[in-house]
Structures are given as structure tokens and as C-alpha cells.
Coordinates of C-alpha atoms and ligand atoms in Angstrom, one line a residue:
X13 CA -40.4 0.7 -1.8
X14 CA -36.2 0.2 -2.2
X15 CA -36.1 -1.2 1.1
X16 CA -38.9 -3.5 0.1
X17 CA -36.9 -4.0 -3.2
X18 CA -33.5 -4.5 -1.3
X19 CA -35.3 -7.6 0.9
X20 CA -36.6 -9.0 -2.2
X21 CA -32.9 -9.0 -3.6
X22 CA -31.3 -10.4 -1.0
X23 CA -33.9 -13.0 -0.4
X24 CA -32.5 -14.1 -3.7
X25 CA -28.9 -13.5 -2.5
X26 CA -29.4 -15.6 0.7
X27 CA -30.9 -18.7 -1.4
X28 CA -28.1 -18.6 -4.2
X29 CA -25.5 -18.3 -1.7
X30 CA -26.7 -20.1 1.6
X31 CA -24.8 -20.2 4.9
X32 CA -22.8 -17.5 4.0
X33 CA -23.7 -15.4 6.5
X34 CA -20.6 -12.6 6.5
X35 CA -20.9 -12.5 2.6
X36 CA -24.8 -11.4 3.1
X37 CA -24.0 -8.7 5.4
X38 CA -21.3 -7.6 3.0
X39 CA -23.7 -7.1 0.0
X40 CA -26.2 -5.5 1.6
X41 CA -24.0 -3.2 3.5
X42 CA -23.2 -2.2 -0.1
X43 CA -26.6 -3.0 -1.9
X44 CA -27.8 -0.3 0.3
X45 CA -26.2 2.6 -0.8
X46 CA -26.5 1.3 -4.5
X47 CA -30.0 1.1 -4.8
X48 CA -30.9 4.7 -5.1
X49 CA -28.0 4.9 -7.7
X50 CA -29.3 2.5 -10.0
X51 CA -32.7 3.9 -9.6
X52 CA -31.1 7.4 -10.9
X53 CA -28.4 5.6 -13.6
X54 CA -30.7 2.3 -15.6
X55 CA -27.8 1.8 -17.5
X56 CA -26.6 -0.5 -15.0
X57 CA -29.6 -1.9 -13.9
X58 CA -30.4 -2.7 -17.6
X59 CA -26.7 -4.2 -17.6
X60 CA -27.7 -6.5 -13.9
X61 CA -24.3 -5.1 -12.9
X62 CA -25.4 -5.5 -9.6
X63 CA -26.1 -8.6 -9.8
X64 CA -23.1 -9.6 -11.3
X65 CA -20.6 -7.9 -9.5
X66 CA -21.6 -10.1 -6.5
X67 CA -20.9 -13.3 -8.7
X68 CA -17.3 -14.3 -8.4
X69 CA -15.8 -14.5 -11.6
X70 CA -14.7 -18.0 -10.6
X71 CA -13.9 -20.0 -7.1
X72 CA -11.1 -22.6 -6.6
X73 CA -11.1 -24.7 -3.7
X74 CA -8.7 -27.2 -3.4
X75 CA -6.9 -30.0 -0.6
X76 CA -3.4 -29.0 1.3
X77 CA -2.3 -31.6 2.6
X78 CA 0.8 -31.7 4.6
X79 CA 3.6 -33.3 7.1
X80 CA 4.1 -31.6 10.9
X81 CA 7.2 -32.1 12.5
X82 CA 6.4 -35.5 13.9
X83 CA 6.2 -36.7 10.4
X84 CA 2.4 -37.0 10.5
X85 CA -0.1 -36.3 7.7
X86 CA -2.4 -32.8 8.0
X87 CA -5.0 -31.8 5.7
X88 CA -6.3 -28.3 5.1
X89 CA -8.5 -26.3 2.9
X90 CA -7.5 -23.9 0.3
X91 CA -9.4 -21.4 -1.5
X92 CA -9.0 -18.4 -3.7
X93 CA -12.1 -16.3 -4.5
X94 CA -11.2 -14.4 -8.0
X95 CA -14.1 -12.0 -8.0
X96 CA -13.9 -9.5 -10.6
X97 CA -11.3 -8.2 -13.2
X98 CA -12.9 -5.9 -15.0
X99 CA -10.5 -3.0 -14.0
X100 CA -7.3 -4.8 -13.6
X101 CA -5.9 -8.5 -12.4
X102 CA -7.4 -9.8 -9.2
X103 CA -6.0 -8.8 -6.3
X104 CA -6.2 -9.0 -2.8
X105 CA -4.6 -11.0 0.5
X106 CA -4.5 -14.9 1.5
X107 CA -5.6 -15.4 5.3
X108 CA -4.3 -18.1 7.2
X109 CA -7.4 -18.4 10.0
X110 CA -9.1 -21.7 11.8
X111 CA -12.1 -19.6 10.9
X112 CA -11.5 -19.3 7.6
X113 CA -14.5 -20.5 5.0
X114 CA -16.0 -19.6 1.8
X115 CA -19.0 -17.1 2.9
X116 CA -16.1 -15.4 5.0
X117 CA -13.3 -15.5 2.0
X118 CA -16.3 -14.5 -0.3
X119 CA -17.0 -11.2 1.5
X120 CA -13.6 -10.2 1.7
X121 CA -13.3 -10.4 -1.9
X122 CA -16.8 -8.6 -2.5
X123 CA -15.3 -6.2 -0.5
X124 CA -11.9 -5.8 -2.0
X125 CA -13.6 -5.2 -5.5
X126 CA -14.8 -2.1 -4.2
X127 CA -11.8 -1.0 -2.1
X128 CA -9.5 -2.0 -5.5
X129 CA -11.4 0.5 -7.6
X130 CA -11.0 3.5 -4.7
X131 CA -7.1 3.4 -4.5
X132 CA -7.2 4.9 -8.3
X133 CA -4.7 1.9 -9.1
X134 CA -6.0 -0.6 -11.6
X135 CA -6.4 -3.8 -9.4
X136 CA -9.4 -6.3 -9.9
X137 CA -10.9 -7.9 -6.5
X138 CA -10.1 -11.2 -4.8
X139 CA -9.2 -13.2 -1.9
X140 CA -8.1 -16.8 -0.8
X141 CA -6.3 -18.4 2.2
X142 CA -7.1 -21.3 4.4
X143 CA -8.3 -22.9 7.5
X144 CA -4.8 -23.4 8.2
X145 CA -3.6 -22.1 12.0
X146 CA -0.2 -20.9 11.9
X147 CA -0.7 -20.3 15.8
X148 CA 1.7 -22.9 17.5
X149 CA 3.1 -24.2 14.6
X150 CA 7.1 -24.4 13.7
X151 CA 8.6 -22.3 10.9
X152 CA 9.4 -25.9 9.5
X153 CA 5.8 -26.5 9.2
X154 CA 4.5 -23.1 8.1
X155 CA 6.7 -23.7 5.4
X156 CA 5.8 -27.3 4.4
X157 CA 1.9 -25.9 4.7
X158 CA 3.3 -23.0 1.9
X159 CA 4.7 -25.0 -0.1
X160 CA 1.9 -27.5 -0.7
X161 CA -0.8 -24.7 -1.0
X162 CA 1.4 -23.0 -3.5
X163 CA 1.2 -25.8 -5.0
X164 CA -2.0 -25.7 -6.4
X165 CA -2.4 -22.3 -6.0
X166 CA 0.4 -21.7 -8.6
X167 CA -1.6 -23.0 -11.3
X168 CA -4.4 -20.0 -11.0
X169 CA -2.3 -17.1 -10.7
X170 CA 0.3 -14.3 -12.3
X171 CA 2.0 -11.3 -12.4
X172 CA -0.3 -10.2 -15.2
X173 CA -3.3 -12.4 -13.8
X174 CA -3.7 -12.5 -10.0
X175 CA -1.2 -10.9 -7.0
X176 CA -2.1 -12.9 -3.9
X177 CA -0.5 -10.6 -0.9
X178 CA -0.9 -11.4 3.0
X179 CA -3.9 -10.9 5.3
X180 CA -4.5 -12.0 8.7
X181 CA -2.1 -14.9 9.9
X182 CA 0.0 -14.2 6.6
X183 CA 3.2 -11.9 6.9
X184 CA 6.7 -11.6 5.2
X185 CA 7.6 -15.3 6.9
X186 CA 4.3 -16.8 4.8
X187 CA 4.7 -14.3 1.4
X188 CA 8.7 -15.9 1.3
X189 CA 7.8 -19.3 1.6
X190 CA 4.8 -18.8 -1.2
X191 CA 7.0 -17.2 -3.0
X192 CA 9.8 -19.4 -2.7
X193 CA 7.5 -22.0 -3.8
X194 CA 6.1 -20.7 -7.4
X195 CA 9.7 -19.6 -8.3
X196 CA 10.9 -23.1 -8.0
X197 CA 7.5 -24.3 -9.9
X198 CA 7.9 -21.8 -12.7
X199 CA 11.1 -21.0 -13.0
X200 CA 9.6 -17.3 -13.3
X201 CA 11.3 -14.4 -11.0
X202 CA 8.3 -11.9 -11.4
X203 CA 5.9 -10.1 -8.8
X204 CA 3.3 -12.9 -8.0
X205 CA 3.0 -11.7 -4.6
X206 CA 3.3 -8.5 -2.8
X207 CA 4.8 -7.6 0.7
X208 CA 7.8 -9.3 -1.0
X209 CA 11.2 -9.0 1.3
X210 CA 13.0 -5.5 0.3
X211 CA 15.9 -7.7 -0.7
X212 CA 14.0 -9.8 -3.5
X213 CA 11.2 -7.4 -5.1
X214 CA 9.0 -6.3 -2.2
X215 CA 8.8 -1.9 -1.7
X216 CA 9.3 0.1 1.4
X217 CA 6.7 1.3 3.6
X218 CA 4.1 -2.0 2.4
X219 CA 4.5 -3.4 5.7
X220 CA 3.1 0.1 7.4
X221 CA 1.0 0.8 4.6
X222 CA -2.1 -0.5 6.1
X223 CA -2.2 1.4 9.3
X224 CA -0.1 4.9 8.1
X225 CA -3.1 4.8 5.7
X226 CA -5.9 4.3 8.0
X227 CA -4.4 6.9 9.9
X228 CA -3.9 9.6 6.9
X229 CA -7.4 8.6 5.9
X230 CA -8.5 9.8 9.5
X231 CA -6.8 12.8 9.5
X232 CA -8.8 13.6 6.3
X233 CA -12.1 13.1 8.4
X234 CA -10.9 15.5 11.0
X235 CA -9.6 18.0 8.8
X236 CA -13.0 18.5 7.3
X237 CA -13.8 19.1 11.0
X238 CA -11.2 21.6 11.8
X239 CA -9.6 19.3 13.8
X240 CA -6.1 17.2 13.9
X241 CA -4.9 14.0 15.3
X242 CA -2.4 15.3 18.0
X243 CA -3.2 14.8 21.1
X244 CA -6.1 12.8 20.7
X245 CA -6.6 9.5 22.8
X246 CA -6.8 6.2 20.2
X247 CA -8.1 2.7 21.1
X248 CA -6.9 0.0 19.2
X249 CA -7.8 -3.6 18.8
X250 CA -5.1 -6.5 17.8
X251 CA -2.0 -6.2 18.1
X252 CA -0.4 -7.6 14.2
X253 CA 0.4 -5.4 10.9
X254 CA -2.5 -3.3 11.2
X255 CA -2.6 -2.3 14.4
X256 CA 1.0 -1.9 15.0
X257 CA 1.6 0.6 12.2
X258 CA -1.5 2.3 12.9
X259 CA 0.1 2.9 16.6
X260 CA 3.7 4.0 15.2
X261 CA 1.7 6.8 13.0
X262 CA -0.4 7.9 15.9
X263 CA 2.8 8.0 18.2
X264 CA 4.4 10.3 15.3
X265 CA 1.7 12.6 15.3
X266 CA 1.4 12.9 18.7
X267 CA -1.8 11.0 19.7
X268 CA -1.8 9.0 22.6
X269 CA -2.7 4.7 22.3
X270 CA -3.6 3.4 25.1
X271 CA -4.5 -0.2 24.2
X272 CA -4.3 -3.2 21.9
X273 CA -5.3 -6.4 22.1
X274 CA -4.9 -9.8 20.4
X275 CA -7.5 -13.0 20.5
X276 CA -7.2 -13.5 24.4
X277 CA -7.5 -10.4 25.4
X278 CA -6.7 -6.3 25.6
X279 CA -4.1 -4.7 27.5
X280 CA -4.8 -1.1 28.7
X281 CA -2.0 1.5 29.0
X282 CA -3.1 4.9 30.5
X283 CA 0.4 6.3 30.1
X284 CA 0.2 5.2 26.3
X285 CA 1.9 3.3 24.3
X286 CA 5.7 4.9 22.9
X287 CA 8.1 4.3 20.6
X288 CA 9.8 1.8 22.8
X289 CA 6.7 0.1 24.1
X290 CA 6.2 -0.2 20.9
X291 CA 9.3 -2.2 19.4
X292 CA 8.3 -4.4 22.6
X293 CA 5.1 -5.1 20.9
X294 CA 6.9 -5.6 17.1
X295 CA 9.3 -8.2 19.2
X296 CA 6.6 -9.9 20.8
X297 CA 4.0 -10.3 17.6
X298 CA 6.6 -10.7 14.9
X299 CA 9.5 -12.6 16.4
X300 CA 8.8 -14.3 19.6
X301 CA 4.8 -14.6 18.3
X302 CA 4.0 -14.6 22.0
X303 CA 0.5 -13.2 23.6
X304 CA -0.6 -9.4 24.2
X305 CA -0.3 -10.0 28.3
X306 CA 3.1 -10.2 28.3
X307 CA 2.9 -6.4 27.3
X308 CA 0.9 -6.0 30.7
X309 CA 3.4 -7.8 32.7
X310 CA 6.3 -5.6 31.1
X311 CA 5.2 -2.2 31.4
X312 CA 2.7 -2.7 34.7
X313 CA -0.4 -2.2 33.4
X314 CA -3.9 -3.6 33.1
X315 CA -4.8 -6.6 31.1
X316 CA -8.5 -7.4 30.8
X317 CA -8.7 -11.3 29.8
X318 CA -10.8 -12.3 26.6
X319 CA -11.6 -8.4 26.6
X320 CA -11.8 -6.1 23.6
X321 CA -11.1 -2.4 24.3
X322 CA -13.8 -0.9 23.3
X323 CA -15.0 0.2 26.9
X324 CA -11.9 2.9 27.3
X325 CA -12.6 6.1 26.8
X326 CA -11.0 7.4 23.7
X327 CA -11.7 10.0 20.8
X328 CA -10.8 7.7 18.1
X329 CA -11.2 3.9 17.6
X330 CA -9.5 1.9 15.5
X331 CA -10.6 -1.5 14.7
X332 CA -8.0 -3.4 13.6
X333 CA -8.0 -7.4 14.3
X334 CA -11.1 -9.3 12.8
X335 CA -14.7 -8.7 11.3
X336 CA -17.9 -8.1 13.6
X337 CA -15.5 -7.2 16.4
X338 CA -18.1 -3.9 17.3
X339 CA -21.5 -4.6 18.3
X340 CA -24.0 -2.7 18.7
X341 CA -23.5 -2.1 22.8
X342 CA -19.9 -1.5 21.6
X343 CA -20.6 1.2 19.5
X344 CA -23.1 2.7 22.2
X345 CA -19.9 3.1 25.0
X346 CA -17.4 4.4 22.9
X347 CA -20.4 7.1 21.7
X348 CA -21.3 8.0 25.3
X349 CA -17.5 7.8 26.2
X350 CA -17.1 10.6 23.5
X351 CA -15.3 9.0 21.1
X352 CA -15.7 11.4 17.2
X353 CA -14.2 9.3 15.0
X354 CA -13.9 5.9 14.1
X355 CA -11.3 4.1 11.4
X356 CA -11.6 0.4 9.8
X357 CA -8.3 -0.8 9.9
X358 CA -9.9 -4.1 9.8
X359 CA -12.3 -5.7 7.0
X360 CA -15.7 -4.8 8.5
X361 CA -15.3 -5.1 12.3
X362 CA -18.6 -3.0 13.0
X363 CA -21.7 -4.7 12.7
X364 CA -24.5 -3.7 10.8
X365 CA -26.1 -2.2 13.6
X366 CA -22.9 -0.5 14.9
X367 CA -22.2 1.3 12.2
X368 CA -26.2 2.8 12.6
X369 CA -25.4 3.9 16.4
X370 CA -22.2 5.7 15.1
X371 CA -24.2 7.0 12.1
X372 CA -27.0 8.1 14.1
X373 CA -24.8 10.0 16.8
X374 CA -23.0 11.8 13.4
X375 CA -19.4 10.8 14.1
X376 CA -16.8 10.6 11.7
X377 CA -16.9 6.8 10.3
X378 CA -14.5 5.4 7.8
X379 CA -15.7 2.0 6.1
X380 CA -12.9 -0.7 5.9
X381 CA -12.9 -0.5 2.2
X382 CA -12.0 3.3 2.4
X383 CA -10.2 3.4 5.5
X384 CA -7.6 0.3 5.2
X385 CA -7.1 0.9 1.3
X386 CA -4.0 2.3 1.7
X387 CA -2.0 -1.4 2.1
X388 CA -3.3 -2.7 -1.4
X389 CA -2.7 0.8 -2.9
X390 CA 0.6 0.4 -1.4
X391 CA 0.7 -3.6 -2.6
X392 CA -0.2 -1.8 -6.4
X393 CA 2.4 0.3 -5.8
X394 CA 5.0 -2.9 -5.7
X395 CA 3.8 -3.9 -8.6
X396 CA 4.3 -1.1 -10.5
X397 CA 7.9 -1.0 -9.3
X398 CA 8.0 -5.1 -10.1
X399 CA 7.3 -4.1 -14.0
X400 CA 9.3 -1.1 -14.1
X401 CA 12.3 -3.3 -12.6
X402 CA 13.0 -0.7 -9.8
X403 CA 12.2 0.4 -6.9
X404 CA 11.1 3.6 -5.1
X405 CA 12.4 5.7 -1.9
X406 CA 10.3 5.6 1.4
X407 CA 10.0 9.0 0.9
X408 CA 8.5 8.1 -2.3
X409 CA 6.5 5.5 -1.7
X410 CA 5.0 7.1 1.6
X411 CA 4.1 10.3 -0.2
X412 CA 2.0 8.4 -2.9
X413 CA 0.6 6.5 -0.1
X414 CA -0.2 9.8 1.4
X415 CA -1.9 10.7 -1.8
X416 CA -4.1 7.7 -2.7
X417 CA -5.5 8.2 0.9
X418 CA -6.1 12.0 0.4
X419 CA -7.9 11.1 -3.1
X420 CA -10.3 8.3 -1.7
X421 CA -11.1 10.9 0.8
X422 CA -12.4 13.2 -2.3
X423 CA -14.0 10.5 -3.7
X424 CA -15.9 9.4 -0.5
X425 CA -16.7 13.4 -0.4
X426 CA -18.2 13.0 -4.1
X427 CA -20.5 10.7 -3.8
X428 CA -21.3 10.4 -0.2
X429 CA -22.1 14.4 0.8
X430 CA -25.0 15.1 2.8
X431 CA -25.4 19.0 3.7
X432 CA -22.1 19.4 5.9
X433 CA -21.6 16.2 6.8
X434 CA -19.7 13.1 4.6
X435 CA -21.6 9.6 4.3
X436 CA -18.4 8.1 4.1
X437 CA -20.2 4.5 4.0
X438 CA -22.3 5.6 0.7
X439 CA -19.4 7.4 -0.7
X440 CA -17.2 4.4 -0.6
X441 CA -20.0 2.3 -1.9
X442 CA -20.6 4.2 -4.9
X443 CA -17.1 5.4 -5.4
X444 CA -15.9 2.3 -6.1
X445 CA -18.8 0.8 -7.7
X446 CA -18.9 3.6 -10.6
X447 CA -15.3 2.7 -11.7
X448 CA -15.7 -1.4 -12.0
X449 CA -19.4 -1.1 -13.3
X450 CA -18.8 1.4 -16.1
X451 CA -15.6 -0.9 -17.0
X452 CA -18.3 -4.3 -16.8
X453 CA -20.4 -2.0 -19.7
X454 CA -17.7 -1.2 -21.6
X455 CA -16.7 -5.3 -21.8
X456 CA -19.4 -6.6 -22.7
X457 CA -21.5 -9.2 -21.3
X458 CA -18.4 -11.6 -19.2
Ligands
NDP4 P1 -2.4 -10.1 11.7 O1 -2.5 -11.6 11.5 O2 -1.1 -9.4 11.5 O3 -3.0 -9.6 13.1 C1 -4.3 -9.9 13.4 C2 -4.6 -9.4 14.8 O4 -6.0 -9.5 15.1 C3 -3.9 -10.3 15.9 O5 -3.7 -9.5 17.0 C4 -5.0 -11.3 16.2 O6 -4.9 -11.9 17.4 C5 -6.2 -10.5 16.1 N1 -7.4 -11.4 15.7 C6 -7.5 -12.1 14.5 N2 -8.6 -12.8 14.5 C7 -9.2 -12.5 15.7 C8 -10.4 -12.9 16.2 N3 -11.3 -13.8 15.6 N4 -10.8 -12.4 17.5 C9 -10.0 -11.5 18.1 N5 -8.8 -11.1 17.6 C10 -8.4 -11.6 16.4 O7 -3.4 -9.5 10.6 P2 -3.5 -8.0 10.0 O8 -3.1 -7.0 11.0 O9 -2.9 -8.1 8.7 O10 -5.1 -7.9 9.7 C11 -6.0 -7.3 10.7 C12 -7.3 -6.9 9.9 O11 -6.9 -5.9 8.9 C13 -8.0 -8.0 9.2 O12 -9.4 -7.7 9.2 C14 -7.5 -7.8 7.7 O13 -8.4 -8.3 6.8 C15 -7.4 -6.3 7.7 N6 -6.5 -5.8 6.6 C16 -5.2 -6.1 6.5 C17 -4.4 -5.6 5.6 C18 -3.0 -5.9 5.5 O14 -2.3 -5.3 4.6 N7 -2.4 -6.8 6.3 C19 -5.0 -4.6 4.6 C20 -6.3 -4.3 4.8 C21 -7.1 -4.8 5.8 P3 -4.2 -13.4 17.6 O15 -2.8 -13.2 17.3 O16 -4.6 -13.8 19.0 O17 -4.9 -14.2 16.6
2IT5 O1 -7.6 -6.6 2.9 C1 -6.7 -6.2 2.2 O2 -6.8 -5.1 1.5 C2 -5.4 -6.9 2.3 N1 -5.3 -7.8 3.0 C3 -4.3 -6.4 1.4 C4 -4.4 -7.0 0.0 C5 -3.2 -6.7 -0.9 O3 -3.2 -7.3 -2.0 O4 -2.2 -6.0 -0.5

């Protein structure tokens, strides 16, 4: 009967919304869990809060167009996705991404609704970027490609309205440029953006925040295992902010990474990865923006071209490049290798039918929206400090990071028990869905 109901609602999902195929697996991910909810709570079915919380609030899509270095003219795409406000401006990252497209931009925004509400910070959902590559290009043209989508984008968002922050192919070089941008358009010094530079409005730890999060999220999971992250052996995927910090955090708490990988392939380090390896790979990604084999070259070790690591054995993966990066026969060998716990750095890299192998065998499994929270709680946190006109200690800053991620984790618990076990993926659903939808009843019908 619901799953028959669930078909007949995304039948109706798939016609509005048509070749949108990441944005359909993102609703019914979270349809799923919601269901039996509503069936139990009629207020909100009453209300269609369902169906309305998958409606963006409103979609821009406009041209870029630019000049390269050669002094010819490029043309790009620009979107941003402003999907619901009811609890607090949009929020959420731009990506920079040849793949980049509006069912893609469209579930990450569906998604960051829901990941929003968790962090206990009042942030609405949204998303944008383009289908921009910054891969190759200059800083000269990075910046002319900035400038010009600031452009338009400046005329949609606010420090009281929408906070744009970075997301894949967008770092502290793009967020300066962007922000560079809508100063000079406005004439406004305010927090538009987060991941600012520490120098002009941007708070410590928001570059780590991702991964240190991911990882204290994990270290919830085991905890209500009896177990701790030292250690343990970690897999990683990509190589950028996420996985980076995710590896510094696992390092500090004595786990041992043996791999990350980037679009071309995974390198695999049985010794594991240290501190100094490490600031190799922060050198490489961040400055030289060179490729993950030169990490194999440097420290003698294997590199497995157009590979992703998922076939090393490991306790704990975590995902942390791009979505749909674990299939189903993925999530099968890290089970039989033994892996217990897995941790979405990334916005839903496990397919559909991955996450029902890892649910099946019981491990632990933290949902992106849970799992890599802790960077836009962290992004929330700069905003607060924006307003307040000052700005925090790491110390600070890391132990409210700590916090957030230790109060999803409760909230997950809440609404996602089952006997002894945690259905981290239902928990997260409903967790954040109870906050925005009781907020949508409270506002009226908008
Ligand atoms: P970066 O751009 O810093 O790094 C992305 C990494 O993933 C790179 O190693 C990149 O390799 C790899 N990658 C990207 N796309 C693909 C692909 N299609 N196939 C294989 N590898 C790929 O991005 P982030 O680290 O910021 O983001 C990583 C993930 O984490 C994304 O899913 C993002 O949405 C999510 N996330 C990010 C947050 C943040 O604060 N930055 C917060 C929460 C989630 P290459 O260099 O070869 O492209
Ligand atoms: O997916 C995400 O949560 C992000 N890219 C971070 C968004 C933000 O506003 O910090």
C-alpha cells in the first residue's frame, strides 16, 4: 500500500520534473522515510507539505558569458536553485562542474533543505553554480568567469536573503573573486558568502569543517557501538576540501588512510597517509592543482588509473568526491572486506541500491545530509560572527562544530531508532523534515 502510494507520487514527480534524474532519486530517497510519518501526523499531509517542500521556492538560470586569456568569447550557464526559506535565508554552496545541470543543482538543494534544518542553525536550503570547468583554466580567467556570474547572481542574493558558499570546484580562490565582485556592485561589506578569507570576514576551522565533521559524526556511530576511531583503517575518495580534512582528523585520532583519489584515479598507500604526506596532498590540490598520481610517484606507492578505492580493505569508508560514486557491487566488497561503518562526506555518493547492501548487512551508515552537515553548520556559524561583527577562536569554533555534530547524532537517534540499532537514513529524513514542515504550517500557505 505506501510503496504503491510512493510510485504513484513519484510518477507525478518524474512528469512535473522530467530528465532530472539525480533530483528523483533524491526525493524518493527521502519520500521514503516520510511516508509512514505523514500517515501517523495528517497535519502535513492536509498541509501537501510534502509536496511543496520538493517545489523550489524559485529557480534563476541565467548566461555567463566571458573572455579567456586569448581574448576570446566563452559562454556558460548559471543557476541558483532557492529552494525553501521557511526556517531561515537560503543557503547552501555554488559548484563549479562540466556536469553541472538543473536536475543535479536541484537535488543538492532538496537535499540541503533537510541537512539546513539538522545543524539546529536557522538556514533555509539552496544551491547554484555552473557548468563552468575551472580544471585548466588561469587564475586570470577564473576570475573574469567570477566576476561575470556575480554579476547576475548579485541581483538574487543577501546577507539577510541568500549566503551562497563553495561546493565542488569552488574554494577560497572562487568565494574572493565572488566576493570581490558584489562588494564592488553594492558597495555593501556584509557576509554574502561564507568560507570568506580569515582576513576579510571568513571564521576558522570552515575550511575543515566539512570533513572534522563527518568524522565527529562517525565517531558518534561508533560510540553507540562501544567502539572508537583509533586505529581503524579509512578509505577515502577525492582528494579536495572534503577529503583532505577528513584525512587530517583521522590522522589526529589515530586511524590509518590509506587512499584518496581524484577524477583519474585512486592512489593506495598501505603505510598510510601522515601529517607530511598530507601537506603533499594540500600542495598538490590547492596550489599546484596538479593530479592525485603524482602522490604515487612521491611516496612509491600504487596508483590504480580511472579507479575508485572502494576495493581496499578498510573499516570505514568515506565518500567524499561526487554523487553515485558507490554502486551496488561497490558496496558488496567493502561489506565482505569488513568494512562497519560508512560516512557521506559527499552529497549522496551511494546509490540507492548501495545504501540497501550496507543496510541489509547492518553497518553503521551516515546519510550525506547528516554526515557532511558539519561545513554549513560551520558556514552558519560565520554568519553569526558576520552579524555580531566578530569573530570566534578555533577553539571556539571547533567545539560548536563538535556540538552540532553530536546533536544531529541525537536527532538521527530520535527519529530513526529501531530496537538497538539507529536508521540513520530515516532519522535524518524526518529530523530535518519536522523542523522546515512545522515552520511551512506555521506561515501559511507560500
Ligand atoms: P572539491 O572540488 O574540493 O574536491 C572534489 C574532489 O572530488 C576532487 O578530488 C575531484 O577530482 C573529485 N571529483 C569531483 N567530481 C568527480 C567525479 N565526477 N568523478 C570522480 N571524482 C570527482 O570539492 P569538495 O571537497 O568541496 O566536495 C566534495 C563533495 O562533498 C561534493 O559531493 C560536495 O557536494 C560535498 N560537500 C562539500 C562541502 C563543502 O563544504 N565543501 C560540504 C558538504 C558536502 P578532480 O579534481 O579530478 O575533479
Ligand atoms: O553541500 C554543502 O553543504 C555545502 N557545499 C556547503 C554549503 C554552505 O553553505 O556552507
Amino acid at each position: 500500500m505506501a510503496e504503491a502510494k510512493l510510485k504513484e507520487f513519484m510518477r507525478m514527480v518524474i512528469k512535473k520534473n522530467p530528465s532530472e534524474a539525480e533530483f528523483h532519486q533524491a526525493v524518493e530517497e527521502t519520500a521514503r522515510s516520510i511516508f509512514p510519518f505523514l500517515q501517523k501526523n495528517p497535519k502535513y499531509l492536509k498541509a501537501k507539505i510534502l509536496e511543496r517542500i520538493i517545489e523550489p521556492e524559485r529557480v534563476i538560470m541565467f548566461r555567463v558569458p566571458w573572455l579567456n586569456d586569448k581574448g576570446e568569447v566563452c559562454l556558460n550557464r548559471g543557476y541558483r536553485i532557492q529552494m525553501n526559506s521557511a526556517i531561515g535565508p537560503y543557503k547552501g554552496g555554488l559548484r563549479f562542474h562540466p556536469t553541472v545541470n538543473l536536475g543535479i543543482l536541484k537535488f543538492l538543494a532538496f537535499e540541503q533543505v533537510f541537512k539546513n534544518s539538522l545543524t539546529t542553525l536557522p538556514m533555509g536550503g539552496a544551491k547554484g553554480g555552473s557548468d563552468f570547468d575551472p580544471k585548466g583554466k588561469s587564475d586570470n580567467e577564473v576570475m573574469k568567469f567570477c566576476q561575470s556570474f556575480m554579476t547576475e547572481l548579485s541581483k538574487y542574493i543577501g546577507p539577510d536573503t541568500d549566503v551562497p558558499a563553495g561546493d565542488i570546484g569552488v574554494g577560497g580562490r572562487e568565494i574572493g573573486y565572488l566576493f570581490g565582485q558584489y562588494k564592488r556592485l553594492k558597495d555593501e561589506f556584509t557576509g554574502v558568502l561564507t568560507g570568506k578569507g580569515l582576513n576579510w570576514g571568513g571564521s576558522l576551522i570552515r575550511p575543515e569543517a566539512t570533513g572534522y565533521g563527518c568524522v565527529y559524526f562517525v565517531q558518534e556511530m561508533l560510540k553507540s557501538k562501544g567502539q572508537s576511531i583509533s586505529g581503524k583503517v579509512c578509505v577515502i575518495s577525492g582528494s579536495g576540501n572534503v577529503a583532505q580534512y577528513t584525512t587530517q582528523k583521522l590522522i589526529q585520532l589515530g586511524a590509518k588512510v590509506v587512499t584518496l583519489s581524484d577524477s583519474n584515479g585512486c592512489v593506495y598507500d598501505e603505510h598510510g597517509i601522515d601529517e607530511k604526506k598530507l601537506d603533499f596532498v594540500l600542495e598538490l590540490k590547492n596550489v599546484r592543482r596538479g593530479r592525485i598520481r603524482e602522490y604515487a610517484q612521491k611516496f612509491n606507492c600504487k596508483y590504480l588509473e580511472n579507479k575508485r578505492p572502494w576495493g581496499a580493505t578498510c573499516d570505514i569508508a568515506f565518500p567524499s568526491a561526487t554523487q553515485n560514486e558507490i554502486s551496488k557491487e561497490d558496496a558488496k566488497v567493502l561489506v565482505k572486506n569488513g568494512c562497519i561503518a560508512v560516512g557521506e562526506g559527499a552529497n549522496m555518493p551511494t546509490t540507492p541500491e548501495g545504501i540497501k547492501v550496507f543496510q541489509d548487512a547492518k553497518i553503521l551508515f551516515a546519510p550525506g545530509k547528516a554526515a557532511n552537515a558539519g561545513g554549513v553548520a560551520t558556514s552558519g556559524l560565520e554568519m553569526s560572527q558576520n552579524s555580531l561583527r566578530l569573530s570566534w577562536s578555533r577553539e571556539e569554533a571547533d567545539e560548536r562544530l563538535h556540538n552540532i555534530m553530536i546533536a544531529i547524532h541525537q536527532q538521527c537517534a530520535k527519529y530513526g531508532r529501531k530496537g538497538k540499532d539507529i536508521d540513520y537514513v530515516t532519522g535524518a529524513n524526518i529530523g530535518g523534515f519536522v523542523k522546515v514542515a512545522d515552520a511551512m504550517l506555521d506561515q501559511g500557505l507560500v
